[in-house]
Coordinates of C-alpha atoms in Angstrom, one line a residue:
Chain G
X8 CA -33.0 -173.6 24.6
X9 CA -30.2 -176.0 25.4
X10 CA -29.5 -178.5 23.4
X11 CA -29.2 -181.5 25.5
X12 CA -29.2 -182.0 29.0
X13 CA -26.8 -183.6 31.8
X14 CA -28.1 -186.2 33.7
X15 CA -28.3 -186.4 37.2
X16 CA -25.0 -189.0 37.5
X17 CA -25.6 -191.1 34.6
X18 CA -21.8 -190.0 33.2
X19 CA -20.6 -193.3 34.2
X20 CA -20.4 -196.2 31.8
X21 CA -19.6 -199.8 32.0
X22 CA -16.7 -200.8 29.6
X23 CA -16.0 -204.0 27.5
X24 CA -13.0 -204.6 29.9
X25 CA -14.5 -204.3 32.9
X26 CA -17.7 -206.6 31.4
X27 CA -14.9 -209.0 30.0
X28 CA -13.3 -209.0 33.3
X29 CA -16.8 -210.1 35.1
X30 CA -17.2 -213.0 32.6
X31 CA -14.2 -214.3 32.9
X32 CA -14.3 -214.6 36.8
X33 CA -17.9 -215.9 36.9
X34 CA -16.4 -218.3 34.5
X35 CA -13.9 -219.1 36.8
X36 CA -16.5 -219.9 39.8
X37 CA -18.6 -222.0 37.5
X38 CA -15.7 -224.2 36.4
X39 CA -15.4 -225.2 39.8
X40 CA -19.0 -226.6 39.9
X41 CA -20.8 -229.6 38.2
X42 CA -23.1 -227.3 36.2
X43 CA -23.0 -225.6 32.8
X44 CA -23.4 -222.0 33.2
X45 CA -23.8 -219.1 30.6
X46 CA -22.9 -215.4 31.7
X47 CA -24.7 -212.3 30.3
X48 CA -23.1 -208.4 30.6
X49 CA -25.3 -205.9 29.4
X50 CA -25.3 -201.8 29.2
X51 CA -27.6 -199.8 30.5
X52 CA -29.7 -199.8 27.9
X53 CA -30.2 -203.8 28.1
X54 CA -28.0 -204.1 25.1
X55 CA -25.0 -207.0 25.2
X56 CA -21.5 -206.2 25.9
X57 CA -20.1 -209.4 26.6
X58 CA -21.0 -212.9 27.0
X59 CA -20.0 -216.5 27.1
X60 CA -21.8 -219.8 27.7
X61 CA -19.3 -222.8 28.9
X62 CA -19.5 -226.4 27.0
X63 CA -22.8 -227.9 27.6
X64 CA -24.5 -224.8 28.7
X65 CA -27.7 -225.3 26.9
X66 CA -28.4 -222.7 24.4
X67 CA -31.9 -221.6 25.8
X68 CA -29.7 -219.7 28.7
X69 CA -28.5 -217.1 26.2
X70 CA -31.4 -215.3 26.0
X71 CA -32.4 -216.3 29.6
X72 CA -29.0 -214.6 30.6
X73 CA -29.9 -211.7 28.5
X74 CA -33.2 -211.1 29.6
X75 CA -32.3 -211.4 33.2
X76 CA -29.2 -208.8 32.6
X77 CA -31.7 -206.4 30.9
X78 CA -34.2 -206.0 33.7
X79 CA -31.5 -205.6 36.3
X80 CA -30.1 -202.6 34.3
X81 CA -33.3 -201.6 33.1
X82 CA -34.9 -201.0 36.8
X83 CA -31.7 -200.9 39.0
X84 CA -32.8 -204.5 40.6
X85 CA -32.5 -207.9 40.8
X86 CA -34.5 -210.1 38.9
X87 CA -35.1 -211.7 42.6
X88 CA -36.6 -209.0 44.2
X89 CA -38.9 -208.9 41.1
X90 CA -40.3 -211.7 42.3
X91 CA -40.8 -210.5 46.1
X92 CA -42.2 -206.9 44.7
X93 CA -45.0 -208.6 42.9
X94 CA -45.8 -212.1 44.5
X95 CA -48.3 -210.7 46.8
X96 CA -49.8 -207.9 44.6
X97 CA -51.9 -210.1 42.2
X98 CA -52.4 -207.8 39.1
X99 CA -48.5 -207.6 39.2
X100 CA -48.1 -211.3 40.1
X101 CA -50.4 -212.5 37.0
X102 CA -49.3 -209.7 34.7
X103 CA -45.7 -208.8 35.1
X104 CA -43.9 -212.6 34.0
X105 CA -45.8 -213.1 30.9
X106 CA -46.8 -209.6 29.6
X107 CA -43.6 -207.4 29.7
X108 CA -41.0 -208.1 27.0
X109 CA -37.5 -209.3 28.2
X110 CA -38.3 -209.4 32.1
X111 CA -37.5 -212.3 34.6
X112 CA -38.6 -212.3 38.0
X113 CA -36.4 -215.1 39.4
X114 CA -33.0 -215.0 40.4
X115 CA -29.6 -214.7 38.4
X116 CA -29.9 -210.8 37.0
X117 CA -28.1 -208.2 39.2
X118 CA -27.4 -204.8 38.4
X119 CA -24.1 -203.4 38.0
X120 CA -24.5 -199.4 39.8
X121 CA -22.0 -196.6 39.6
X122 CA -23.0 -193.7 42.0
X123 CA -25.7 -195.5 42.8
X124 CA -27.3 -195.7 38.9
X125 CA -27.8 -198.8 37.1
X126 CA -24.8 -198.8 34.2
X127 CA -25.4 -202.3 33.6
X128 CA -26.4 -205.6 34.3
X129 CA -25.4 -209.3 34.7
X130 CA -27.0 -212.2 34.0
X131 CA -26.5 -216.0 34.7
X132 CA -28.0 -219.5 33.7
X133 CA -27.3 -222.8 34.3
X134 CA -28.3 -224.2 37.8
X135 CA -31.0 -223.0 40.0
X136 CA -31.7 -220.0 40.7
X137 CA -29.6 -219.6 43.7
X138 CA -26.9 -220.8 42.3
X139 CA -27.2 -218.3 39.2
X140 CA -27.2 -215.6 41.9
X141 CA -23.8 -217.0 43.5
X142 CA -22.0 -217.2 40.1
X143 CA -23.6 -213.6 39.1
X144 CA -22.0 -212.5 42.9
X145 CA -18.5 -214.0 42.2
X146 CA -18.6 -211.8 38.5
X147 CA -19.3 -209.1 39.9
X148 CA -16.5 -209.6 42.9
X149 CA -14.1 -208.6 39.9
X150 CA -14.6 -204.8 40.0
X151 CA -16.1 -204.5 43.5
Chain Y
X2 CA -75.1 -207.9 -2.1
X3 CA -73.9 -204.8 -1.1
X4 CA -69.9 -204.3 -1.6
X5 CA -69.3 -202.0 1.1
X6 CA -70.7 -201.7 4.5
X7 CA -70.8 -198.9 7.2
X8 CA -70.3 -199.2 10.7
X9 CA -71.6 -197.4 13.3
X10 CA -70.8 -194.2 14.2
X11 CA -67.0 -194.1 15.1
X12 CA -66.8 -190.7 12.9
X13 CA -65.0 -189.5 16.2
X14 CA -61.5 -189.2 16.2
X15 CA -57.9 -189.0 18.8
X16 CA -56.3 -186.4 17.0
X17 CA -52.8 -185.9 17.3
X18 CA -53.1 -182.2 18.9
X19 CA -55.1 -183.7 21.7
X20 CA -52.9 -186.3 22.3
X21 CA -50.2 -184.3 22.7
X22 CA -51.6 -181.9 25.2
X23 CA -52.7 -185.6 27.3
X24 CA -48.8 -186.3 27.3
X25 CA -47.8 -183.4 28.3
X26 CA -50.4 -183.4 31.1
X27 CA -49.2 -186.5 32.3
X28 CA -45.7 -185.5 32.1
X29 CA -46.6 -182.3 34.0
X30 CA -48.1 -184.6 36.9
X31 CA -45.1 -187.2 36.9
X32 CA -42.6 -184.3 37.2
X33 CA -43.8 -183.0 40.9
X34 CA -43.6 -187.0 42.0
X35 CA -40.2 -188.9 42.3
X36 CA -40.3 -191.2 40.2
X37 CA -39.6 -191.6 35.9
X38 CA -42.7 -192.4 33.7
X39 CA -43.5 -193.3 30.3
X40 CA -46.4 -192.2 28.7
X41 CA -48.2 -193.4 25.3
X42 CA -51.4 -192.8 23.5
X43 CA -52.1 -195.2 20.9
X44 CA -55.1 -194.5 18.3
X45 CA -58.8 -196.7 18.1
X46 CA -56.3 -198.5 15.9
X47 CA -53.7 -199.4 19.2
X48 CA -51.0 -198.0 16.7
X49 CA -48.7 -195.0 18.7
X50 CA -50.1 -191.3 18.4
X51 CA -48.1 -189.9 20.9
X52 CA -45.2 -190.5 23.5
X53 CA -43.0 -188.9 26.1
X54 CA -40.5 -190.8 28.3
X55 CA -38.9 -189.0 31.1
X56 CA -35.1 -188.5 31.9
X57 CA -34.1 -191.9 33.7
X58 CA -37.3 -194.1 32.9
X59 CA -36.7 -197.6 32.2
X60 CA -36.4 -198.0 28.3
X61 CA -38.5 -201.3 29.4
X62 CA -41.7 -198.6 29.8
X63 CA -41.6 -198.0 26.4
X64 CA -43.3 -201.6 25.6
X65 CA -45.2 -201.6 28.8
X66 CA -46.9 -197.7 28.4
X67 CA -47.6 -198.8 24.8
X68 CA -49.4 -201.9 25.3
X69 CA -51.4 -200.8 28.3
X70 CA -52.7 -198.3 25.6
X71 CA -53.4 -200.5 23.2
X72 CA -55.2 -202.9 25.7
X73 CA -57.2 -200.0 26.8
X74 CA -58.0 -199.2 23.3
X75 CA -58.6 -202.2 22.0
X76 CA -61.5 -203.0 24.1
X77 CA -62.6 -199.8 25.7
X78 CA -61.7 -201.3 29.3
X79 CA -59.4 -200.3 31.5
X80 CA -56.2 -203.0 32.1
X81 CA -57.2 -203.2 35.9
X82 CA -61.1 -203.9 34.9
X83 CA -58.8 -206.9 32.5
X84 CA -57.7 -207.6 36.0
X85 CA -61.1 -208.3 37.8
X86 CA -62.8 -210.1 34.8
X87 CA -60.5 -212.7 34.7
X88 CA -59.5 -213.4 37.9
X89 CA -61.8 -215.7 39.1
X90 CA -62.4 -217.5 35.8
X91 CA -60.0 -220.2 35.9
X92 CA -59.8 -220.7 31.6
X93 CA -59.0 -216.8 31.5
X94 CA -56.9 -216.3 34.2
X95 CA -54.5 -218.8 33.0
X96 CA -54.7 -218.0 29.5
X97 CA -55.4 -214.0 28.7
X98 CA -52.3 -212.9 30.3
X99 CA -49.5 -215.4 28.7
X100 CA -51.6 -216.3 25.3
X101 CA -52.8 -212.5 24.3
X102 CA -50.5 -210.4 22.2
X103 CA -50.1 -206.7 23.7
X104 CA -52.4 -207.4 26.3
X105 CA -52.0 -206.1 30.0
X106 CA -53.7 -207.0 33.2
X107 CA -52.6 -204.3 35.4
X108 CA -53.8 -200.9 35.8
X109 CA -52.3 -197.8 34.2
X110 CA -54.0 -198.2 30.5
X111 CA -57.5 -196.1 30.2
X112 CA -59.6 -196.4 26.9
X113 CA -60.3 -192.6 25.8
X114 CA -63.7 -192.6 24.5
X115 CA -66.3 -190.5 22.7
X116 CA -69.9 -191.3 22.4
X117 CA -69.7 -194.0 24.6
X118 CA -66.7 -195.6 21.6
X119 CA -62.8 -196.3 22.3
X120 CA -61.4 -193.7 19.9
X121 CA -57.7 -194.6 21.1
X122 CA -56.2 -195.2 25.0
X123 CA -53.1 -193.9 27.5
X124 CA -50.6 -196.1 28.6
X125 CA -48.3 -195.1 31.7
X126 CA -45.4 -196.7 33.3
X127 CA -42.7 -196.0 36.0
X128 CA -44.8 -196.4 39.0
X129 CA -46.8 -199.0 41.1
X130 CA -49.7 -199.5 39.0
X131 CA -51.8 -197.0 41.4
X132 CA -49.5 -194.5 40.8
X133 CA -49.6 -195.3 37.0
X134 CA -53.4 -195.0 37.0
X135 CA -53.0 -191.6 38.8
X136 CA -50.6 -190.1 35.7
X137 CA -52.9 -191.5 33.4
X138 CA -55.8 -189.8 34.8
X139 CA -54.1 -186.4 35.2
X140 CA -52.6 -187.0 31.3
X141 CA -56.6 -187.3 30.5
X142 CA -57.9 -184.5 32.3
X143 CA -56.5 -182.2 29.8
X144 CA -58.9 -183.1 27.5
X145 CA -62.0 -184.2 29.8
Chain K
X14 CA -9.6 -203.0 38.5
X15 CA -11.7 -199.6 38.5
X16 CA -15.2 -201.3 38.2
X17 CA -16.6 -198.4 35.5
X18 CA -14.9 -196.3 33.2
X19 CA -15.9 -193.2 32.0
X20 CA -16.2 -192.8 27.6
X21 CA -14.3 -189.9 26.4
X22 CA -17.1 -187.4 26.0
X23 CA -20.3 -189.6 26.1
X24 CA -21.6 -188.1 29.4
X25 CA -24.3 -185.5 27.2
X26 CA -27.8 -187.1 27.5
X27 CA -30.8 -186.1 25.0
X28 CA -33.2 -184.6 27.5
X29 CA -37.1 -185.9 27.2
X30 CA -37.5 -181.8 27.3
X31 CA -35.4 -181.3 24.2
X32 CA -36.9 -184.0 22.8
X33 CA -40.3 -182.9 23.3
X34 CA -39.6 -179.3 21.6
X35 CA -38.0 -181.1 18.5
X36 CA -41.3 -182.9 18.0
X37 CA -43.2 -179.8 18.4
X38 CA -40.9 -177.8 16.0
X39 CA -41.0 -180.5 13.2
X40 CA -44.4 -180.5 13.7
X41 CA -44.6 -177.1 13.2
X42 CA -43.1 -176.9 10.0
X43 CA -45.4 -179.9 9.1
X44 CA -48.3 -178.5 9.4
X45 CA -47.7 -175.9 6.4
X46 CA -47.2 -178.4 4.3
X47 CA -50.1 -180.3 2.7
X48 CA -48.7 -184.0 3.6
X49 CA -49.0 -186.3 6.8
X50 CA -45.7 -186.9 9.0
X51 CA -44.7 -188.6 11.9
X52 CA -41.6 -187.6 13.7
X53 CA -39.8 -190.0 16.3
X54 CA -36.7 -189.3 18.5
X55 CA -34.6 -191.9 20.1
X56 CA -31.8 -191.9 22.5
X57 CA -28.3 -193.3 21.7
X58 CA -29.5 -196.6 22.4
X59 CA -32.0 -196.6 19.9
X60 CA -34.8 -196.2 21.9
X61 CA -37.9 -194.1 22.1
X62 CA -37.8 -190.8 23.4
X63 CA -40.4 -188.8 22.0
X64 CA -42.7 -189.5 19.4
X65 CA -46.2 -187.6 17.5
X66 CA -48.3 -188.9 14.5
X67 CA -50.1 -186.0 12.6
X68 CA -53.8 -186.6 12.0
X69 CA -53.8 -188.7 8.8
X70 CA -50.5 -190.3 8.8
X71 CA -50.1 -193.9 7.7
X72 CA -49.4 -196.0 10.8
X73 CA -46.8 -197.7 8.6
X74 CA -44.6 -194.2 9.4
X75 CA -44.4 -195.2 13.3
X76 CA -41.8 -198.1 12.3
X77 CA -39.6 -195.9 9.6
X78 CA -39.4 -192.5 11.6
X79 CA -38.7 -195.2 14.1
X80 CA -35.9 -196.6 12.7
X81 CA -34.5 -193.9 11.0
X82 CA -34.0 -192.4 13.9
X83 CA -32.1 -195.9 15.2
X84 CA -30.3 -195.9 12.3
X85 CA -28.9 -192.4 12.8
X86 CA -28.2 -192.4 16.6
X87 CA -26.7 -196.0 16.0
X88 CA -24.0 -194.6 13.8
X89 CA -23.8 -191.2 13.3
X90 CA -24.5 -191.1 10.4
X91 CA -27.5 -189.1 8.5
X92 CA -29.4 -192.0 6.9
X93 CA -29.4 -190.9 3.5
X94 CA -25.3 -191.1 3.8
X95 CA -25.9 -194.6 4.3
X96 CA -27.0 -194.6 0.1
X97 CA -24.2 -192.7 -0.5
X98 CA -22.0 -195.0 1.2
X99 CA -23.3 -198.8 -0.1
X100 CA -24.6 -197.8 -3.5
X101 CA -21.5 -198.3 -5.3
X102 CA -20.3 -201.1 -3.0
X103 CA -21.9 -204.3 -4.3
X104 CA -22.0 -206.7 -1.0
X105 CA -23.4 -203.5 1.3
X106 CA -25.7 -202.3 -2.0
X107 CA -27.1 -206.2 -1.6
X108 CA -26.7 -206.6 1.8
X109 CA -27.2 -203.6 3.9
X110 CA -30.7 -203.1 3.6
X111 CA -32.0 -206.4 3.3
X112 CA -29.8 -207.7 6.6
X113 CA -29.3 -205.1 9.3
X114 CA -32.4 -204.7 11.2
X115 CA -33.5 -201.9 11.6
X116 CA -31.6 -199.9 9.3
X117 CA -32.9 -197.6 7.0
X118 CA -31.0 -196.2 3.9
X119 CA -33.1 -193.2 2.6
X120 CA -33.5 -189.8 4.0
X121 CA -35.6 -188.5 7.0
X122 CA -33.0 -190.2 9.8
X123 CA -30.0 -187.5 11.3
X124 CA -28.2 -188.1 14.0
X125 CA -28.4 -185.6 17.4
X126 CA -25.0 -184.9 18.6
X127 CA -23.2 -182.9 21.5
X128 CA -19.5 -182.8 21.6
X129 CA -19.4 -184.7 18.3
X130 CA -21.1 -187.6 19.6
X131 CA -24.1 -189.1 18.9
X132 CA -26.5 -188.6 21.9
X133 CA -29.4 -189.4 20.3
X134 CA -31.2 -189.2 16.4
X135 CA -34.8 -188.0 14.6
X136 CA -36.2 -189.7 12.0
X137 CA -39.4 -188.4 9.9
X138 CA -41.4 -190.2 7.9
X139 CA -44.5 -189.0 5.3
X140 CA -43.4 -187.2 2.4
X141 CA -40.8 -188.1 0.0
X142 CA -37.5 -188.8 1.8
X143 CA -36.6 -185.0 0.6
X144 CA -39.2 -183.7 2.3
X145 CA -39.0 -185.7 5.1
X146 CA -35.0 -184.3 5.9
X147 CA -36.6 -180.6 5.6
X148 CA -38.9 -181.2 8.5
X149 CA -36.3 -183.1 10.7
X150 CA -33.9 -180.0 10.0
X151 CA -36.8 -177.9 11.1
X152 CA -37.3 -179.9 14.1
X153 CA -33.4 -180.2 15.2
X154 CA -33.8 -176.3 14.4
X155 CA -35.6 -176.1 18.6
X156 CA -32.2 -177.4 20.0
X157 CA -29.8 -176.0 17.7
Chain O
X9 CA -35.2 -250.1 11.2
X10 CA -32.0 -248.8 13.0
X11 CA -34.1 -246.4 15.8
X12 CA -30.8 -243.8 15.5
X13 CA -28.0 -243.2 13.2
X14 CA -24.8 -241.9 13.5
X15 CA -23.4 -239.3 11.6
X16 CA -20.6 -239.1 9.8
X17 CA -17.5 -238.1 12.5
X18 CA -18.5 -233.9 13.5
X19 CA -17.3 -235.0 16.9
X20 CA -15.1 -231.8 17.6
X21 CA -16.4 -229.1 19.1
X22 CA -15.6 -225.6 19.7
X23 CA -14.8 -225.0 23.4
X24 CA -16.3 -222.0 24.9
X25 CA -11.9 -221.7 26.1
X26 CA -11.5 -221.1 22.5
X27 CA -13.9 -219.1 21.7
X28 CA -13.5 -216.5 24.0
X29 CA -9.2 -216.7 23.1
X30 CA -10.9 -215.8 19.5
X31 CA -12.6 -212.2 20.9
X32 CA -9.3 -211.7 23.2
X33 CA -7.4 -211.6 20.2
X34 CA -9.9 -210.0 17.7
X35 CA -10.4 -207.3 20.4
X36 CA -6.8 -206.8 20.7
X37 CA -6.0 -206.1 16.7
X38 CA -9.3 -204.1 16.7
X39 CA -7.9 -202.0 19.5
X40 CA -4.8 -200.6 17.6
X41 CA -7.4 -199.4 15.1
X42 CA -9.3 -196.1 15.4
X43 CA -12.5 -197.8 15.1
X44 CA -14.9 -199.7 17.5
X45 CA -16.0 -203.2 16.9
X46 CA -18.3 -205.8 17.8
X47 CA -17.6 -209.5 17.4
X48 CA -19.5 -212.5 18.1
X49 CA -18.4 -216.9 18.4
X50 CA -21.3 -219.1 17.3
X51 CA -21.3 -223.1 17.5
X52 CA -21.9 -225.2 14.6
X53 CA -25.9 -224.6 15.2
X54 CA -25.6 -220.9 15.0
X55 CA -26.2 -220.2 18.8
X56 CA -23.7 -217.7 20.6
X57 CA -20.8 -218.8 22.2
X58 CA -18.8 -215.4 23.2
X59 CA -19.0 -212.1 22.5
X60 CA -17.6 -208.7 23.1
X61 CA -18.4 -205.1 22.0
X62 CA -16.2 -202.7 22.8
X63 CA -16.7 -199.3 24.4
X64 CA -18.6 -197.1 21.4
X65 CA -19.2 -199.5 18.9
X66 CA -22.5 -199.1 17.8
X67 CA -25.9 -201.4 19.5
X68 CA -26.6 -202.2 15.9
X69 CA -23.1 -204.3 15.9
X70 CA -24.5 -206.8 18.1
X71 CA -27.2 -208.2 15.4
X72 CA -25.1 -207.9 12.7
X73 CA -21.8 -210.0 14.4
X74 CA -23.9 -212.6 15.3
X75 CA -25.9 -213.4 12.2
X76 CA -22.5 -213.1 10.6
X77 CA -21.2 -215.9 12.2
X78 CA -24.3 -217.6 12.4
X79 CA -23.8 -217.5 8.0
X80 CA -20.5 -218.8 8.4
X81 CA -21.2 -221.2 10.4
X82 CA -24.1 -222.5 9.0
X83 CA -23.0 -223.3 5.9
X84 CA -18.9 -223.5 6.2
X85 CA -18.8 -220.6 4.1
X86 CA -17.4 -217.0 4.7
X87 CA -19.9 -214.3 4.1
X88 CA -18.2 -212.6 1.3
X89 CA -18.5 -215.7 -0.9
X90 CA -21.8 -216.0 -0.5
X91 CA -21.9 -212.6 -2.3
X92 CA -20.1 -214.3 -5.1
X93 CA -21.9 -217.2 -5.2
X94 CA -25.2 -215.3 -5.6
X95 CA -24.6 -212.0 -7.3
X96 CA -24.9 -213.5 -11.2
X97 CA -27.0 -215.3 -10.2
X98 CA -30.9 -213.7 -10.6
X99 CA -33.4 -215.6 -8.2
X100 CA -30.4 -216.0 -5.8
X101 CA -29.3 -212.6 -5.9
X102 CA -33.0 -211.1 -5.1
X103 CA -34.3 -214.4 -3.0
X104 CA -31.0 -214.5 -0.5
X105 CA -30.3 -211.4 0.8
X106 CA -34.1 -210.6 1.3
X107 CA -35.4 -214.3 2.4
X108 CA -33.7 -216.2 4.1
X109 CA -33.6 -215.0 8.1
X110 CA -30.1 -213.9 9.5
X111 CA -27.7 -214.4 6.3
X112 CA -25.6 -211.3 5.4
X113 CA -23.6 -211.6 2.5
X114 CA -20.8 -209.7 2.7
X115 CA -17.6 -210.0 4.6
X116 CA -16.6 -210.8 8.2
X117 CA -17.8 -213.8 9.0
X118 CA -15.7 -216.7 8.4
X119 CA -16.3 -220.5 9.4
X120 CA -14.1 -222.3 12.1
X121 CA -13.7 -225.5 11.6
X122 CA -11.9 -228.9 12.8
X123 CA -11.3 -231.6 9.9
X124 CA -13.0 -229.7 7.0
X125 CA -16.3 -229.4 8.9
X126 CA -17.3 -226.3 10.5
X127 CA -17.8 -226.2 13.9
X128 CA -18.2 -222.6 14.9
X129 CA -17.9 -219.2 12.9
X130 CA -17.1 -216.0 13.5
X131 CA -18.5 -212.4 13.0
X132 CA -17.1 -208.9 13.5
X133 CA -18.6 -205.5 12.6
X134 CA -17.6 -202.4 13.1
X135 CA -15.7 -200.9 10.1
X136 CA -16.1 -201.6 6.3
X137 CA -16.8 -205.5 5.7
X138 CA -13.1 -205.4 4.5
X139 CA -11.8 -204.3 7.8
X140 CA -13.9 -206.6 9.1
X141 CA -12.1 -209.3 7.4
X142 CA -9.3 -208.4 9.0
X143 CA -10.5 -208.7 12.4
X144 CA -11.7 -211.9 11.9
X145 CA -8.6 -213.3 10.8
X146 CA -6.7 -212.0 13.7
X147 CA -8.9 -213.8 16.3
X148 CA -9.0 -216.6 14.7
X149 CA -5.4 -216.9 14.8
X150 CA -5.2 -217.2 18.2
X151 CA -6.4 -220.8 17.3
X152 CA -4.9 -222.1 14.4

């Protein structure tokens, strides 16, 4: 029997420079704002690559960032449409927010895809919700 | 005063050969559908007998499969009957879900029983929950 | 900027299939023996793959084989090197196992490799930490 | 009764600019290395700042950097004096390492700090704590 296998199209990865290179132009398009914003990269796995949190950012967004990073790379989505996927199924909309481990089901966690497979995620807290997702969109602008 | 007592009889137990052959009945099922699923079976206990988690299922299943066991286990219910019994009691509803450790209120746990006792539970995760409850049920046909 | 990068020879996955058949083959070779084991595998993250209890075994094992099998995909490293390598070091012979979660410093933990990297590890837990490295070797034997 | 007081003058801060200039540069003398490292910026409360791992340093990494600097930080100390403080010392050489939640006591984390007070710290893992030492000092170079 073989050893291992080879997965479908998982061979990509996500490096530190390319995750440094997100967090420094979210950075960038925070700066520009009133708000104080923290910025999450994780790996596909949900575990951090790279992170920083601007003067002021309250430190309750690190692990909001990091939770919202994880469940875009762990399901390939955005903590968004988490919330659209369960708001009208009401098992899902009771259960899902307070009994699985690390998720959040409102905006500001985007995956980061490679052949169409999650490789990563980003997260971002600091304003509202939409305007996590707009500072999440102009990190990710750095290796469209 | 007596110094020990004895319960009723739970002299039944999940063994570990039967859980096995449940997981890999589940996994069997999963593999003709297209999606990724985890699959757990936790003892009477709720502690981990058995698990399988399929090539490109979320590593988040791994909490969510286990826990639906344990729920299921725990109170020889299924996580969708949790559902239904607390919905329209305003005190529950609000507080099982959030305020519970390991508890989960949508479907894909089932107790497995004998005599009429929870002697341990299956957890699945990757689908909808009706597809979850589907796996689970194949997983326990193999020892029905 | 390229928006991924590709690690030199990371692109080997641990199959669920492999997994499965190193948990059958360790617990094979357990069941000769007169002791208890339970027998984990995790992916290079660290996280659950495949997992059996043996009728009998102290749900305290679920955590080490756990673990040891984190601590060997995490590095590389078997985990009874890890003694080797802080016991004569005072700050890691003090520090190591008290501060790293997760990490466990006696035997029963070896990494899973392809290409000389780790893709994955087993860890074993139930006998003495001898007998606990005999059964993973058995079990790594099904993919070897 | 005076409702507030003022503390003594801990009215510097560590910038979030700074911080991540610290990882740029530890990253860049860890890259002319053959070995992977993590490395982690706290404030003076012990709550992440920046952080980068970089491509193949092990998950484990991230836990480790950051209660490193979180040590440093949290008492203006580096972690390798720490061991020295405590290792002829009985209760505090059984009691520390064990007890008290995200110390490590030995080397690579090291205190930043702005008029003898520490206002930040510094962790890197990745090779032995010595190396790690050396890592440490190299970003923090970038601000001194």
């Amino acid at each position: 029997m073989a050893s291992v296998g080879y997965g479908p199209a998982f061979t990509a990865i996500l490096t530190n420079q390319a995750a440094r290179a997100v967090i420094e132009a979210a950075i960038a398009a925070a700066e520009v704002t009133d708000q104080r914003y923290s910025v999450a990269v994780v790996d596909a796995a949900g575990h951090l690559n790279a992170f920083a949190r601007m003067d002021g950012a309250p430190h309750i967004t690190i692990q909001v960032t990091t939770d919202k990073a994880c469940t875009a790379a762990g399901f390939g989505m955005t903590t968004q449409a988490w919330h659209d996927f369960i708001k009208d199924d009401a098992p899902l909309a009771t259960g899902v927010p307070a009994q699985i481990d690390r998720i959040v089901t409102f905006g500001g966690g985007i995956p980061i895809t490679a052949g169409g497979h999650p490789i990563g995620g980003i997260g971002v807290c600091g304003g509202h919700w939409s305007d996590d997702i707009r500072i999440a969109e102009a990190g990710l602008a750095a290796i469209a």
